[in-house]
mmCIF file of C-alpha atoms in Angstrom:
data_model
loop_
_atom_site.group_PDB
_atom_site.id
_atom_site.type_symbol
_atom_site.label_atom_id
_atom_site.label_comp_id
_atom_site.label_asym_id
_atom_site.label_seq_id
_atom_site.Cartn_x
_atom_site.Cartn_y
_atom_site.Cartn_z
ATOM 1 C CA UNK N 1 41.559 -32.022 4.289
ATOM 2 C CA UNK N 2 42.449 -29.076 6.010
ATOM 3 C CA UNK N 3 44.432 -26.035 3.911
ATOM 4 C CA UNK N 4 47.690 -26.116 6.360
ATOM 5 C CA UNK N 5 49.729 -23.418 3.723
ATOM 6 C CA UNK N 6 47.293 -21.585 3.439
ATOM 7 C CA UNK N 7 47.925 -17.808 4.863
ATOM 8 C CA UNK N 8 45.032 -15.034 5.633
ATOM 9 C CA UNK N 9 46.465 -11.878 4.982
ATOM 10 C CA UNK N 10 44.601 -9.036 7.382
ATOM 11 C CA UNK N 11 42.729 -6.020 5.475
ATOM 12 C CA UNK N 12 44.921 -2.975 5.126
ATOM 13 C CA UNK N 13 44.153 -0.430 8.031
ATOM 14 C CA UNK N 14 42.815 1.813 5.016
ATOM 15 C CA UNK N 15 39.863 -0.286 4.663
ATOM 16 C CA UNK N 16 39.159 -1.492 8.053
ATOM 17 C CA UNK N 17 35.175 -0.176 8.859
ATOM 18 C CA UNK N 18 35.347 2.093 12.049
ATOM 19 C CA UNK N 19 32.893 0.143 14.571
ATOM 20 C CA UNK N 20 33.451 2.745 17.074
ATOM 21 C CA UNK N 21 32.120 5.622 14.046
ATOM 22 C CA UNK N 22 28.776 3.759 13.500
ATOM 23 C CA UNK N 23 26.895 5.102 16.848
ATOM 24 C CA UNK N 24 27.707 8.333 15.971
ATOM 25 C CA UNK N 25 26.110 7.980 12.315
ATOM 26 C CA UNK N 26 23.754 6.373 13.402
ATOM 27 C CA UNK N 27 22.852 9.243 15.672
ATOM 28 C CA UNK N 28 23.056 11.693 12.898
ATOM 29 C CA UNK N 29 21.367 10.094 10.380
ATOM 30 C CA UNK N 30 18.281 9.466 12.745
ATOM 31 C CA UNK N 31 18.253 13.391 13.036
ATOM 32 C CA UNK N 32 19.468 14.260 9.887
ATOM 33 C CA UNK N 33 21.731 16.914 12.348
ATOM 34 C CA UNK N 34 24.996 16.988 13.432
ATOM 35 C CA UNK N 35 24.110 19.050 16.337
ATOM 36 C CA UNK N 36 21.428 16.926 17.165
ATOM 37 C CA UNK N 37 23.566 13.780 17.137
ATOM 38 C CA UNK N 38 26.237 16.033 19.247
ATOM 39 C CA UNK N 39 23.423 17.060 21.966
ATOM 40 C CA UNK N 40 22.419 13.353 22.088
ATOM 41 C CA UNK N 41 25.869 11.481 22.236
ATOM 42 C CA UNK N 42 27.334 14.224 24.866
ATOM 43 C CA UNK N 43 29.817 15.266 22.099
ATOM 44 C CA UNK N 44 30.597 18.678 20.405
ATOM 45 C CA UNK N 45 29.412 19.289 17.044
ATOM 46 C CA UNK N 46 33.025 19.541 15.276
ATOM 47 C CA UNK N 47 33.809 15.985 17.140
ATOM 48 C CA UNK N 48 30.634 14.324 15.373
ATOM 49 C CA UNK N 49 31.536 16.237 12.274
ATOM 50 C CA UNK N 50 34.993 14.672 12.426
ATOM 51 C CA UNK N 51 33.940 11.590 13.289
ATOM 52 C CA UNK N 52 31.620 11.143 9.964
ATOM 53 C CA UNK N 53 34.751 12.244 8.098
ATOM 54 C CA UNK N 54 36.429 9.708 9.449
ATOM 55 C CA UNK N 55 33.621 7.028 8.256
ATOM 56 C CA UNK N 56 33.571 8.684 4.733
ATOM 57 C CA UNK N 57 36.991 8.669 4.275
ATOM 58 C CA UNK N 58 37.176 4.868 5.451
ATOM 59 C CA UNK N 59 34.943 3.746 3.320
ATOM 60 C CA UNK N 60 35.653 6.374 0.258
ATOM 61 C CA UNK N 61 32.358 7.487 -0.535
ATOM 62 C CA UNK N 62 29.973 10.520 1.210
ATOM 63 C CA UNK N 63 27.075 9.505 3.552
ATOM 64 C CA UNK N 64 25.932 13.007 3.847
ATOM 65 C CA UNK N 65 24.810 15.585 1.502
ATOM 66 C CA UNK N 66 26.227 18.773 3.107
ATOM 67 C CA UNK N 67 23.309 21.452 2.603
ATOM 68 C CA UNK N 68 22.468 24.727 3.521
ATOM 69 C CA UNK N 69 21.654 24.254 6.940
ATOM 70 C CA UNK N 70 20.132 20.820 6.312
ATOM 71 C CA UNK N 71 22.030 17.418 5.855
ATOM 72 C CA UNK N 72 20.285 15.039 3.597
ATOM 73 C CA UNK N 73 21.269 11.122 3.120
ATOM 74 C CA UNK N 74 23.469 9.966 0.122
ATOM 75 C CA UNK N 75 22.332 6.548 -1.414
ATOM 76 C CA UNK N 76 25.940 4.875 0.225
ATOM 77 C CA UNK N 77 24.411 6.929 3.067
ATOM 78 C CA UNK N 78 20.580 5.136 2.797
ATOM 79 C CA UNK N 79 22.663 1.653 2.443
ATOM 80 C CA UNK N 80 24.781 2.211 5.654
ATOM 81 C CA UNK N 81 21.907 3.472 7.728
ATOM 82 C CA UNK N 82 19.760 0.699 7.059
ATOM 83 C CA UNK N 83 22.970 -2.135 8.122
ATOM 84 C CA UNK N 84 23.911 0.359 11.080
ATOM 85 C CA UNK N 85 20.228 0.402 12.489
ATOM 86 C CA UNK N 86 19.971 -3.480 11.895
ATOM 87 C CA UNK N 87 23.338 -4.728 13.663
ATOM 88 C CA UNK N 88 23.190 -2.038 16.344
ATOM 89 C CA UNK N 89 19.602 -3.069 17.116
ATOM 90 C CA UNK N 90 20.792 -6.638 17.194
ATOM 91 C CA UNK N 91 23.974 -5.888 19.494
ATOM 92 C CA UNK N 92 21.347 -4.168 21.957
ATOM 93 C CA UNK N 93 19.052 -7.151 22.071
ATOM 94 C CA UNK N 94 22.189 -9.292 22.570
ATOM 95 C CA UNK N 95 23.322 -7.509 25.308
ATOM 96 C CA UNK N 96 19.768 -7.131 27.386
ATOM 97 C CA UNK N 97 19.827 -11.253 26.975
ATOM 98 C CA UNK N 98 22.982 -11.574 28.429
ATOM 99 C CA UNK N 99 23.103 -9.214 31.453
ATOM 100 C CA UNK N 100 22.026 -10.889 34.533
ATOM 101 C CA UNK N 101 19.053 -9.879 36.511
ATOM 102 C CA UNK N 102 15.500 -9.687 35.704
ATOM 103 C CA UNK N 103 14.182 -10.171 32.118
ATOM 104 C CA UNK N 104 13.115 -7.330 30.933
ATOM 105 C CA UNK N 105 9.697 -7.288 29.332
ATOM 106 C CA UNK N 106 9.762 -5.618 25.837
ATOM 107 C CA UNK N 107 7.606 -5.260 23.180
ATOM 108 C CA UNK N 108 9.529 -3.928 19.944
ATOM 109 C CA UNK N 109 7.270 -2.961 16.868
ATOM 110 C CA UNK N 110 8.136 -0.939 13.641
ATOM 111 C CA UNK N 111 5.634 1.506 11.426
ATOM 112 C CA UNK N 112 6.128 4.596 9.297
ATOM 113 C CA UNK N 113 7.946 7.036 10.552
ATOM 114 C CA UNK N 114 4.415 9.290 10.410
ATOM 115 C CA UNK N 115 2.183 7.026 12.147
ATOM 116 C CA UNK N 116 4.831 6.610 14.673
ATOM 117 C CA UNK N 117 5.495 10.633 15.123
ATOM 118 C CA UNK N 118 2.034 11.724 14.401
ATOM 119 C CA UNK N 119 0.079 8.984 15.401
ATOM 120 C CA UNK N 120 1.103 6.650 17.705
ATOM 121 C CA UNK N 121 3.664 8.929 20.133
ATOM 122 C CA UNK N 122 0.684 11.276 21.203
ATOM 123 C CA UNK N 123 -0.820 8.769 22.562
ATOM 124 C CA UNK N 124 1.733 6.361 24.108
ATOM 125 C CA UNK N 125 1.383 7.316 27.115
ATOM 126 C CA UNK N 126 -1.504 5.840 27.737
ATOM 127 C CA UNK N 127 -0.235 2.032 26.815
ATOM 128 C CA UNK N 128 2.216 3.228 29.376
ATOM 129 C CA UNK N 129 0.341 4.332 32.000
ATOM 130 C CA UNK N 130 -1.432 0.624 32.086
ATOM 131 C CA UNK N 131 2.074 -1.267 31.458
ATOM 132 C CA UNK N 132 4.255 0.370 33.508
ATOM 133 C CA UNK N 133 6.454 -2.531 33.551
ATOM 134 C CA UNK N 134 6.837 -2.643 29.819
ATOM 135 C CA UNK N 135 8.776 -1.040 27.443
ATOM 136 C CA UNK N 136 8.285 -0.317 24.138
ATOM 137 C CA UNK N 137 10.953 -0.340 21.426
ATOM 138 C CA UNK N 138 9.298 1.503 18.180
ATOM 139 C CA UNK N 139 11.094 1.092 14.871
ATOM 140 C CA UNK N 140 10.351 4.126 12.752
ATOM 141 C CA UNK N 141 11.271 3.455 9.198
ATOM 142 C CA UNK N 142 9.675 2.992 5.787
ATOM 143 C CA UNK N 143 11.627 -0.303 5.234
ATOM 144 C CA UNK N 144 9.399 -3.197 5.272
ATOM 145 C CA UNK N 145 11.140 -4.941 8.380
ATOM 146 C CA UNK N 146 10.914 -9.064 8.670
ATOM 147 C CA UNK N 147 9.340 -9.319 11.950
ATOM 148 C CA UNK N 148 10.949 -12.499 12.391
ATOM 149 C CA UNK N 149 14.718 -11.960 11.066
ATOM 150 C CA UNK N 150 14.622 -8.448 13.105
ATOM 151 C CA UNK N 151 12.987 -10.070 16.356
ATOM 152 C CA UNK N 152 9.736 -7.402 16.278
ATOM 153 C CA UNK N 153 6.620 -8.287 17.703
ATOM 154 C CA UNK N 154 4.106 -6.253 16.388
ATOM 155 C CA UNK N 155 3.955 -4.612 13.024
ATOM 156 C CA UNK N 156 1.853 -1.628 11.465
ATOM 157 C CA UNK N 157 2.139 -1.666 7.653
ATOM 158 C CA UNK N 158 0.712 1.040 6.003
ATOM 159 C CA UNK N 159 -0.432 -0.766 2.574
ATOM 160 C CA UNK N 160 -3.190 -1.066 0.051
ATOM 161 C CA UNK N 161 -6.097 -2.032 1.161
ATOM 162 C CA UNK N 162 -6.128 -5.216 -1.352
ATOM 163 C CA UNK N 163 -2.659 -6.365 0.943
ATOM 164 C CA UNK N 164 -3.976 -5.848 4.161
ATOM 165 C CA UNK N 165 -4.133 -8.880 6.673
ATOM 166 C CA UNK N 166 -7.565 -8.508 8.667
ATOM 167 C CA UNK N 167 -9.364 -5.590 9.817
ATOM 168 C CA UNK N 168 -7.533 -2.142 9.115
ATOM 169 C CA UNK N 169 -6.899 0.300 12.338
ATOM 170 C CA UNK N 170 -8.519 2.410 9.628
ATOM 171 C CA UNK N 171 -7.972 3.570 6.053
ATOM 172 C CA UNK N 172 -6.475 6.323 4.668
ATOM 173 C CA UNK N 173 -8.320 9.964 3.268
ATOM 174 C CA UNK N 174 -6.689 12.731 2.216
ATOM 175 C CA UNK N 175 -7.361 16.399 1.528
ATOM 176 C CA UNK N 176 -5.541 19.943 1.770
ATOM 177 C CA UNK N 177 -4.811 21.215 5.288
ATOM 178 C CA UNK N 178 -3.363 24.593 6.161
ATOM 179 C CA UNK N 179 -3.009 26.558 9.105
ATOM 180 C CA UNK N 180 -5.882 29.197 9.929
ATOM 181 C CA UNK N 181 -4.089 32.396 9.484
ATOM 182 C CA UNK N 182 -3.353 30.520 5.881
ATOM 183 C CA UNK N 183 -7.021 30.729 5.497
ATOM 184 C CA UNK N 184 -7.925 34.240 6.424
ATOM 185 C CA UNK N 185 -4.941 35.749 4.042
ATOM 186 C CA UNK N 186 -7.262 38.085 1.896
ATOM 187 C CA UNK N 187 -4.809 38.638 -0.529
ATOM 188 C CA UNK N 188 -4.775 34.839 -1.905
ATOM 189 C CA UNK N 189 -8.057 33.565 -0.941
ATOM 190 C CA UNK N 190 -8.398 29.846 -0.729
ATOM 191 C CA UNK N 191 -11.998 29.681 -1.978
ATOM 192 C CA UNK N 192 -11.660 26.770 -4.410
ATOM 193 C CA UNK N 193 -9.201 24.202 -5.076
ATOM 194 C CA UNK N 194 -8.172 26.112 -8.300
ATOM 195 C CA UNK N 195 -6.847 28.667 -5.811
ATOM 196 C CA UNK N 196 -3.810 26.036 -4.527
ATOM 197 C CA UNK N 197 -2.255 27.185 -7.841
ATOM 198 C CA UNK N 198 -1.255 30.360 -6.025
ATOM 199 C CA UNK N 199 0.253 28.854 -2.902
ATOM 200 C CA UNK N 200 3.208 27.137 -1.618
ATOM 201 C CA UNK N 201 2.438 23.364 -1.265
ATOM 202 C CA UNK N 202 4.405 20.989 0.674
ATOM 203 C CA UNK N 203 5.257 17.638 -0.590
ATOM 204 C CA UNK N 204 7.106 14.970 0.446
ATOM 205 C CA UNK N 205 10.122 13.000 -1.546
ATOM 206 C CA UNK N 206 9.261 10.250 -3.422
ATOM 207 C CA UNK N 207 11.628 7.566 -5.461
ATOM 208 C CA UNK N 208 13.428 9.144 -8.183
ATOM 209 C CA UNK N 209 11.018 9.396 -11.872
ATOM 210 C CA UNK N 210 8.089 10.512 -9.464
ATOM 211 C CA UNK N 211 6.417 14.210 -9.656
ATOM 212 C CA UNK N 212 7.555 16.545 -6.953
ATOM 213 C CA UNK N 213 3.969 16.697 -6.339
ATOM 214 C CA UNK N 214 2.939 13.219 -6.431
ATOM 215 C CA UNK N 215 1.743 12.910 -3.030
ATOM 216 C CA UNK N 216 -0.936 15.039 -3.991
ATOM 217 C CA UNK N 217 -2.120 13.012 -6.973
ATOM 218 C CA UNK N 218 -5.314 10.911 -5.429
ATOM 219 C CA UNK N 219 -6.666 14.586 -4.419
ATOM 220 C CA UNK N 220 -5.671 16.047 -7.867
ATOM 221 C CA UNK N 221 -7.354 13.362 -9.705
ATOM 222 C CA UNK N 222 -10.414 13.070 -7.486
ATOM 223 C CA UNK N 223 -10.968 17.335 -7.848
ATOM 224 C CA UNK N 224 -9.482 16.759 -11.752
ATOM 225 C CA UNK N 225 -6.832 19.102 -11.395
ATOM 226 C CA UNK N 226 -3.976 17.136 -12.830
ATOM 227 C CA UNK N 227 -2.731 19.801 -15.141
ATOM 228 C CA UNK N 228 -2.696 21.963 -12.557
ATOM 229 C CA UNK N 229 0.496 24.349 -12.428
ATOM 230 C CA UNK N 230 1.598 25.193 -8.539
ATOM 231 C CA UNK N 231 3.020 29.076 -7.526
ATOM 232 C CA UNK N 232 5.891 27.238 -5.613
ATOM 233 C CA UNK N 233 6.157 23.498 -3.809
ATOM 234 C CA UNK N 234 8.576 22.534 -0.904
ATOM 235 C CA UNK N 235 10.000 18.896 -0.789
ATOM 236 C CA UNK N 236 11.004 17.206 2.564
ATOM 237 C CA UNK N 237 12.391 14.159 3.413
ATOM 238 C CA UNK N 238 9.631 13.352 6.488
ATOM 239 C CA UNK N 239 6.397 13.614 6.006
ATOM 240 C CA UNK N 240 6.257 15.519 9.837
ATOM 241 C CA UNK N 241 8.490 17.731 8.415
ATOM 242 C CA UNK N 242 5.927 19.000 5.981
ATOM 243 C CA UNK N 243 2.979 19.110 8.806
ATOM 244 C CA UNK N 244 5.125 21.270 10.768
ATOM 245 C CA UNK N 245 5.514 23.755 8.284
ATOM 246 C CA UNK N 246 1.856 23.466 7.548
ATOM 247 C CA UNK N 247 0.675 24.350 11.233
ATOM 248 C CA UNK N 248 3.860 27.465 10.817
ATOM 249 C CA UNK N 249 1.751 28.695 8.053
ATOM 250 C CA UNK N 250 4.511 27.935 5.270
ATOM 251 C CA UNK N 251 1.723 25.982 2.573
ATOM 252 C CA UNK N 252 -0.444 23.720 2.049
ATOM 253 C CA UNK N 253 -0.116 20.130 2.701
ATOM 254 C CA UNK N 254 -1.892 17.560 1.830
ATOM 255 C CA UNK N 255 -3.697 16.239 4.878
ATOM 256 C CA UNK N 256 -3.915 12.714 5.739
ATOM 257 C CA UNK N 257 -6.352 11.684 8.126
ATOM 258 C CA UNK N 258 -7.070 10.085 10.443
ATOM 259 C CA UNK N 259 -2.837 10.664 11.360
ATOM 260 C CA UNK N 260 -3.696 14.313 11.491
ATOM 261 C CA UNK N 261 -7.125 14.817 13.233
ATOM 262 C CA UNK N 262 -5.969 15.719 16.241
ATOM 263 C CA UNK N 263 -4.305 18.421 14.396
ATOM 264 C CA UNK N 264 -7.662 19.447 13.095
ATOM 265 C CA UNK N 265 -9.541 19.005 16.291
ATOM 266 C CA UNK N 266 -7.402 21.324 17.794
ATOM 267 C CA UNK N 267 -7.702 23.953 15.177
ATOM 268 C CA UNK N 268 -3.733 23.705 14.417
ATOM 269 C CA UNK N 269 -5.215 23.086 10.848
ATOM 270 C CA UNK N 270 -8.219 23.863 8.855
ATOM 271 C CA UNK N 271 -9.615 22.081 5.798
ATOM 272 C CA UNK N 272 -10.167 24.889 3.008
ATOM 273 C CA UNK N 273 -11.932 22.384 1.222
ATOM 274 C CA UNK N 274 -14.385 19.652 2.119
ATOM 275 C CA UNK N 275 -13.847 17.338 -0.511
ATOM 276 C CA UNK N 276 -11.121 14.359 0.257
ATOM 277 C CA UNK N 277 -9.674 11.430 -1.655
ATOM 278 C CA UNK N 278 -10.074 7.821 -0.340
ATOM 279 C CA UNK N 279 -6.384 6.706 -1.143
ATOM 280 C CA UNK N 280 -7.146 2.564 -1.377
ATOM 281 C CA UNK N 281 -4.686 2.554 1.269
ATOM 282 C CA UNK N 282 -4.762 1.386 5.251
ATOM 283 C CA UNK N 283 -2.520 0.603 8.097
ATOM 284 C CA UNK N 284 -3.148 -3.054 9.640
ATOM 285 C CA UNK N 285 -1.572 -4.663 12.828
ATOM 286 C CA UNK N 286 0.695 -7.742 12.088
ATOM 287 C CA UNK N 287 1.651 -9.966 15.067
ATOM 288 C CA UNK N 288 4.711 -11.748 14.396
ATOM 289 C CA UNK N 289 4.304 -15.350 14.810
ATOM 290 C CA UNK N 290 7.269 -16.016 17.808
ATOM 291 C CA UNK N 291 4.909 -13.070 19.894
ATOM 292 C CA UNK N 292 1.768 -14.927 19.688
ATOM 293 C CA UNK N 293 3.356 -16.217 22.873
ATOM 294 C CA UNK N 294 4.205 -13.447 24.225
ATOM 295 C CA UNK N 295 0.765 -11.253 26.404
ATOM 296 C CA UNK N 296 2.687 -7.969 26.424
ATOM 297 C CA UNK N 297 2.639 -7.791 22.881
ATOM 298 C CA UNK N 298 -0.520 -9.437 22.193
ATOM 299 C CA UNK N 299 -1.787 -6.248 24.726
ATOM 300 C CA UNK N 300 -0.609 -3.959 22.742
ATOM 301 C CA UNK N 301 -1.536 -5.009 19.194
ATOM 302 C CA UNK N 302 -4.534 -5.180 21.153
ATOM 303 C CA UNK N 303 -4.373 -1.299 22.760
ATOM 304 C CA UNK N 304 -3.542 -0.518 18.822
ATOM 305 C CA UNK N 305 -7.070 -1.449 18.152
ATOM 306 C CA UNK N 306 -9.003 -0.017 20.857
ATOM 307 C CA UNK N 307 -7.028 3.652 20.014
ATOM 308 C CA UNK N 308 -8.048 3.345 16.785
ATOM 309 C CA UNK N 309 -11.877 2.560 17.639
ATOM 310 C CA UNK N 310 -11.401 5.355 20.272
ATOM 311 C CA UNK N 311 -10.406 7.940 17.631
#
C-alpha cells in the first residue's frame, strides 16, 4: 500500500557531494599535481586548490596528503578516486551513446599503469596508424576492473603465471638497471651485486606490512642477498616514476623486462649484472565476452600479440 504520510526530508547542504568538484579531483589525482590538473582543466592552480578544499571540507575528511612538493593519495582519497574514475567513465560512455551522429568505434581496455606507460604507449601508434578510425580508451590502474560491469573490451592482467588464461604476451624477468654514467662512477663501483649495498635503490610502494624493498625480493633471493642492508632506498608511488629516476642517474632500480628493453636497447640503461630473476609472473590478454562481437577489439587483442612476438 503506498506510504501517503510519509515525508523525505532533503540532506543538509553540509553534506550534499559537490558533482561539479569531482572532474577536478579526478584530474588531480590522475597527476598526483595540482598544477597539472590546473594546466589540463584550463584553470589556475589556487582555483583547483580551492576546489579540492571544497570536496574535503564536504565530505570532512582529506583526499590529499599535502607534501613537499609532491601530493600523495589519502586512503578516503584511494576510495573516492576509484568511484570518481568509475561513474565519470560511465557518464562519458552514456553520453557518446546518446549524441546523434555516427557511432563511434571504440575499443576501451585497462592494464597496469606500467605496461600502459612503458609498454604499450610507445608503441600505440602503430595500432593507430592501421585503425585510423578507431579509438582507443586505455584504463591505467592496478584495480582488477570487471570487464563486463565497466564495459572494457580487452584486458591485460599482469598475474602469476599459474592464473593466466592462455598464452602470455610474455613473462616477467627482473634484474638491476641503472643509467650508464651510474656505471662508470669509480668511486662506488658496481662490480658485484654486494656493491648495491652502497647505492641508492628505487622501489616502489607496496601494501602496508611489506618491506620498502620488497620489489626487489625475487632478485635478492635468486643472488641470496636477503640480509642485505641498502646505503639509502627511494619509494614512489608509480613504478615509471622510479624508471625515470633510474635513466636521471638517481639509483638503481630493479629492471623489469621485457617493459623496459627498449630502455636497454637504447642504452638509457645498462644491466651491471647479468644475472635476473624469473618472477612466476606474466601479463595475458583477456577479451571480454560482449567484444567477442565486436572486430575492432578482437584486432587489437590481436595487434597485442603480434607486438609482443615482434619484441
Amino acid at each position: 500500500m503506498p506510504f501517503k504520510n510519509v515525508k523525505v526530508e532533503p540532506l543538509p547542504r553540509s553534506q550534499m557531494l559537490r558533482l561539479d568538484l569531482l572532474p577536478c579531483f579526478d584530474a588531480a589525482a590522475r597527476t598526483l599535481s595540482f598544477t597539472l590538473a590546473a594546466q589540463e582543466l584550463n584553470l589556475t592552480q589556487s582555483a583547483v586548490s580551492r576546489q579540492i578544499q571544497l570536496l574535503e571540507d564536504s565530505l570532512g575528511t582529506p583526499l590529499f596528503e599535502r607534501r613537499h612538493r609532491a601530493l600523495a593519495l589519502t586512503e578516503a582519497g584511494e576510495v573516492m578516486q576509484r568511484a570518481t574514475r568509475d561513474a565519470l567513465e560511465r557518464l562519458r560512455d552514456a553520453a557518446a551513446r546518446v549524441r546523434p551522429g555516427p557511432r563511434l568505434r571504440q575499443v576501451a581496455m585497462t592494464c597496469t599503469q606500467g605496461f600502459a606507460s612503458l609498454w604499450l604507449i610507445p608503441r600505440l601508434a602503430r595500432f593507430a596508424a592501421n585503425h585510423p578510425q578507431v579509438d582507443v580508451r586505455i584504463s591505467a590502474t592496478m584495480d582488477m576492473m570487471d570487464l563486463e560491469r565497466h564495459r572494457l573490451d580487452v584486458a591485460v592482467r599482469f598475474v602469476p603465471s599459474s592464473a593466466g588464461r592462455g598464452k602470455a604476451l610474455f613473462e616477467e624477468t627482473v634484474l638491476p638497471l641503472c643509467a650508464p654514467a651510474l656505471l662508470r662512477n669509480k668511486a662506488a663501483p658496481l662490480r658485484q651485486p654486494a656493491d648495491l649495498a652502497h647505492h641508492t635503490l628505487l622501489t616502489v610502494e607496496r601494501p602496508a606490512g611489506h618491506a620498502i624493498t620488497s620489489d626487489w625480493d625475487p632478485w635478492f633471493q635468486v643472488m641470496g642477498l636477503q640480509e642485505m642492508r641498502m646505503k639509502n632506498a627511494v619509494q614512489f608511488t608509480q613504478y615509471a616514476d622510479a624508471v625515470t629516476a633510474a635513466v636521471a642517474g638517481q639509483g638503481v632500480v630493479i629492471g623489469r623486462l621485457p617493459l623496459l628493453q627498449s630502455l636497454v636497447d637504447e642504452k638509457k640503461l645498462v644491466a651491471p649484472f647479468r644475472s635476473g630473476a624469473a618472477t612466476q609472473r606474466g601479463y595475458y590478454v583477456e577479451l571480454a565476452a560482449h567484444a567477442h562481437n565486436n572486430a575492432d577489439a578482437q584486432d587489437f587483442a590481436n595487434w597485442l600479440r603480434a607486438e609482443a612476438e615482434r619484441g
